């Protein structure tokens, strides 16, 4: 099994740097039928997901990396507000959200590279308010995997809009069977 | 619940036309650690998924649309070979696959628009070898949803590579709990 030391910053940055353009190519000027509906109830739309990614850029990943480097386990991370996007981006356009996500991600990756992290740094420890002790490499790996969990969610939310339109093919489409798996 | 007549060709094409560039931006020149490993056993890698999408462009969607329009229910569709990509693309590069997928998708969308489909056409019926009677609108909706089911799979396969690296955060990442749902 891979260990922390096998985490590779170059690989993580390669993925993190591609997510804004991936979402831009997929979502910009896509008809609202794909972007605005959710999966019912209080689930998230594609629009909400991009808003959530913006909030993460501002309040989660790099702020937590700095806490680990500056304070270690002595200062637990601030809890991440998973619902901040609903209020803040109520009147925003998707274009604005895509632009803002790209701008913040780019800034954060410049800041990350500016930390000039050395191999030992990846083993430094912080305190997650719910999970307990975590390492810097786990935080940075999670930043990348968090992009993927929301790409996974996004594709499911969009596919949901064609749940009836595909007719009997729904049986062959794995995404139509996915009920989400978030804690 | 939406019915066949609510299927909208413009919406479907908007999505279908974006998938090649979405995959290109995400995957081209991404380190092999994201692109080549699978989820273990005989599961698929990101590379395999792009190969599968190419096979679909050649043998599934437009050929089946033409069968519906030309032969109706009298000629069941040829079964789709879900494993053709493993042999054919064994020695290909990912760049070649991304180029080929984009070329074929573009050609197929030109051909689709060239059919000049009218509202009644979407209700025309064909015979799926496993599912029975299906309509043209269901086929075209499935073409779009099939892109999304493989984007859903792709994000899961990529996230799997960081399953250990994220440490305790795996509990918060829905994609890490997804075991796939394909029939």
XYZ file of C-alpha atoms in Angstrom, chain B:
183
model
C -41.810 12.716 -15.310
C -40.237 13.754 -18.620
C -41.375 11.839 -21.658
C -39.636 11.153 -24.938
C -41.024 14.314 -26.456
C -39.194 16.381 -23.838
C -35.878 15.109 -25.095
C -34.155 18.073 -26.686
C -31.626 17.466 -29.441
C -29.953 20.838 -28.959
C -29.288 20.094 -25.285
C -27.927 16.653 -26.078
C -25.613 17.981 -28.788
C -24.390 20.730 -26.459
C -23.152 18.055 -24.092
C -21.922 15.587 -26.719
C -19.881 18.278 -28.443
C -18.061 19.211 -25.208
C -16.892 15.775 -24.077
C -13.795 15.403 -26.271
C -12.373 18.774 -25.213
C -13.268 18.079 -21.577
C -11.288 14.847 -21.622
C -8.484 16.500 -23.554
C -8.060 19.306 -21.040
C -8.213 16.872 -18.132
C -6.045 14.037 -19.446
C -3.551 15.193 -22.079
C -0.022 15.136 -20.664
C -1.340 14.241 -17.219
C 1.222 12.007 -15.448
C 0.744 8.300 -16.080
C -0.023 7.702 -12.406
C -3.479 9.155 -13.091
C -4.041 7.776 -16.561
C -2.675 4.231 -16.731
C -3.613 2.449 -13.479
C -7.075 0.975 -13.037
C -9.006 -0.028 -9.925
C -7.480 -3.503 -9.821
C -8.300 -6.774 -11.568
C -9.986 -6.360 -14.926
C -11.276 -2.839 -14.253
C -10.626 0.021 -16.649
C -8.060 2.821 -16.586
C -8.647 6.346 -17.857
C -6.820 5.244 -21.003
C -9.198 2.291 -21.455
C -12.215 4.545 -20.998
C -11.148 6.871 -23.825
C -10.625 3.800 -26.019
C -14.123 2.583 -25.162
C -15.584 5.955 -26.153
C -13.869 5.661 -29.542
C -15.401 2.230 -30.110
C -18.823 3.666 -29.276
C -18.405 6.400 -31.883
C -17.585 3.827 -34.514
C -20.019 1.046 -33.776
C -22.790 2.132 -31.458
C -24.540 5.483 -31.569
C -24.815 6.657 -35.156
C -24.922 3.148 -36.647
C -27.861 2.370 -34.352
C -29.583 5.657 -35.207
C -29.343 4.739 -38.870
C -30.756 1.267 -38.211
C -33.758 2.827 -36.476
C -34.356 5.268 -39.317
C -33.789 2.774 -42.123
C -35.016 -0.528 -40.685
C -37.038 0.238 -37.567
C -37.679 -2.699 -35.259
C -37.064 -5.235 -38.021
C -33.277 -5.256 -37.549
C -32.010 -5.644 -33.983
C -28.876 -3.645 -33.194
C -25.514 -5.362 -33.322
C -24.313 -5.980 -29.780
C -21.775 -3.432 -28.553
C -18.338 -4.937 -27.840
C -17.456 -3.429 -24.478
C -13.934 -4.867 -24.573
C -12.763 -4.051 -28.117
C -10.493 -1.258 -26.870
C -8.153 -3.577 -24.997
C -6.852 -5.274 -28.117
C -7.053 -2.445 -30.611
C -5.378 0.293 -28.585
C -2.736 -1.803 -26.878
C 0.097 0.140 -28.541
C -1.573 3.519 -28.926
C -0.711 6.658 -26.992
C -3.265 8.605 -25.007
C -2.702 11.581 -27.307
C -3.674 9.402 -30.270
C -6.819 8.242 -28.511
C -7.867 11.758 -27.545
C -7.317 12.945 -31.124
C -9.260 10.025 -32.577
C -12.157 10.433 -30.171
C -12.428 14.140 -30.998
C -12.304 13.462 -34.731
C -14.955 10.745 -34.644
C -17.280 12.653 -32.322
C -17.085 15.702 -34.546
C -17.827 13.637 -37.659
C -20.737 11.923 -35.954
C -22.301 15.185 -34.804
C -22.070 16.560 -38.335
C -23.778 13.380 -39.563
C -26.434 13.657 -36.834
C -27.273 17.216 -37.783
C -27.308 16.144 -41.422
C -30.192 13.763 -40.645
C -32.357 16.867 -40.132
C -34.479 15.001 -37.599
C -38.076 16.133 -37.148
C -40.131 15.816 -33.940
C -41.858 12.624 -35.079
C -38.518 10.981 -35.829
C -37.588 10.927 -32.148
C -40.455 8.536 -31.470
C -39.294 6.034 -34.109
C -38.541 2.636 -32.692
C -35.689 0.158 -32.889
C -34.921 -3.220 -31.345
C -32.160 -3.528 -28.774
C -30.889 -7.118 -28.480
C -31.086 -7.037 -24.678
C -33.538 -4.270 -23.812
C -36.235 -4.755 -26.444
C -38.020 -1.820 -28.037
C -36.310 1.546 -27.697
C -36.874 4.900 -29.375
C -34.506 7.164 -31.283
C -34.768 9.801 -28.566
C -33.796 7.225 -25.951
C -30.779 6.232 -28.043
C -29.635 9.834 -28.433
C -30.228 10.618 -24.760
C -28.198 7.537 -23.875
C -25.341 8.679 -26.094
C -25.079 11.825 -23.924
C -25.632 9.983 -20.637
C -23.015 7.425 -21.653
C -20.430 10.231 -21.801
C -21.440 11.141 -18.256
C -21.339 7.582 -16.928
C -17.766 7.340 -18.160
C -16.825 10.745 -16.737
C -18.245 9.428 -13.464
C -16.157 6.258 -13.829
C -13.056 8.202 -14.868
C -13.162 10.441 -11.810
C -13.569 7.372 -9.595
C -10.665 5.493 -11.209
C -8.419 8.530 -10.843
C -9.465 9.119 -7.227
C -8.722 5.462 -6.476
C -5.037 6.178 -7.074
C -5.081 8.450 -3.983
C -7.126 6.121 -1.814
C -4.267 5.622 0.638
C -2.652 9.018 0.141
C -5.657 10.913 1.520
C -5.463 9.015 4.832
C -8.486 9.521 7.096
C -10.112 11.942 4.644
C -11.290 8.960 2.631
C -14.331 8.917 4.943
C -15.414 12.352 3.676
C -14.846 11.693 -0.034
C -17.904 10.134 -1.631
C -15.954 9.016 -4.683
C -13.816 6.766 -2.460
C -16.931 4.891 -1.316
C -18.224 4.322 -4.863
C -17.800 0.744 -5.993
C -19.165 1.295 -9.488
C -22.638 0.387 -10.556
C -22.365 -1.006 -14.063
C -24.605 -3.870 -15.065
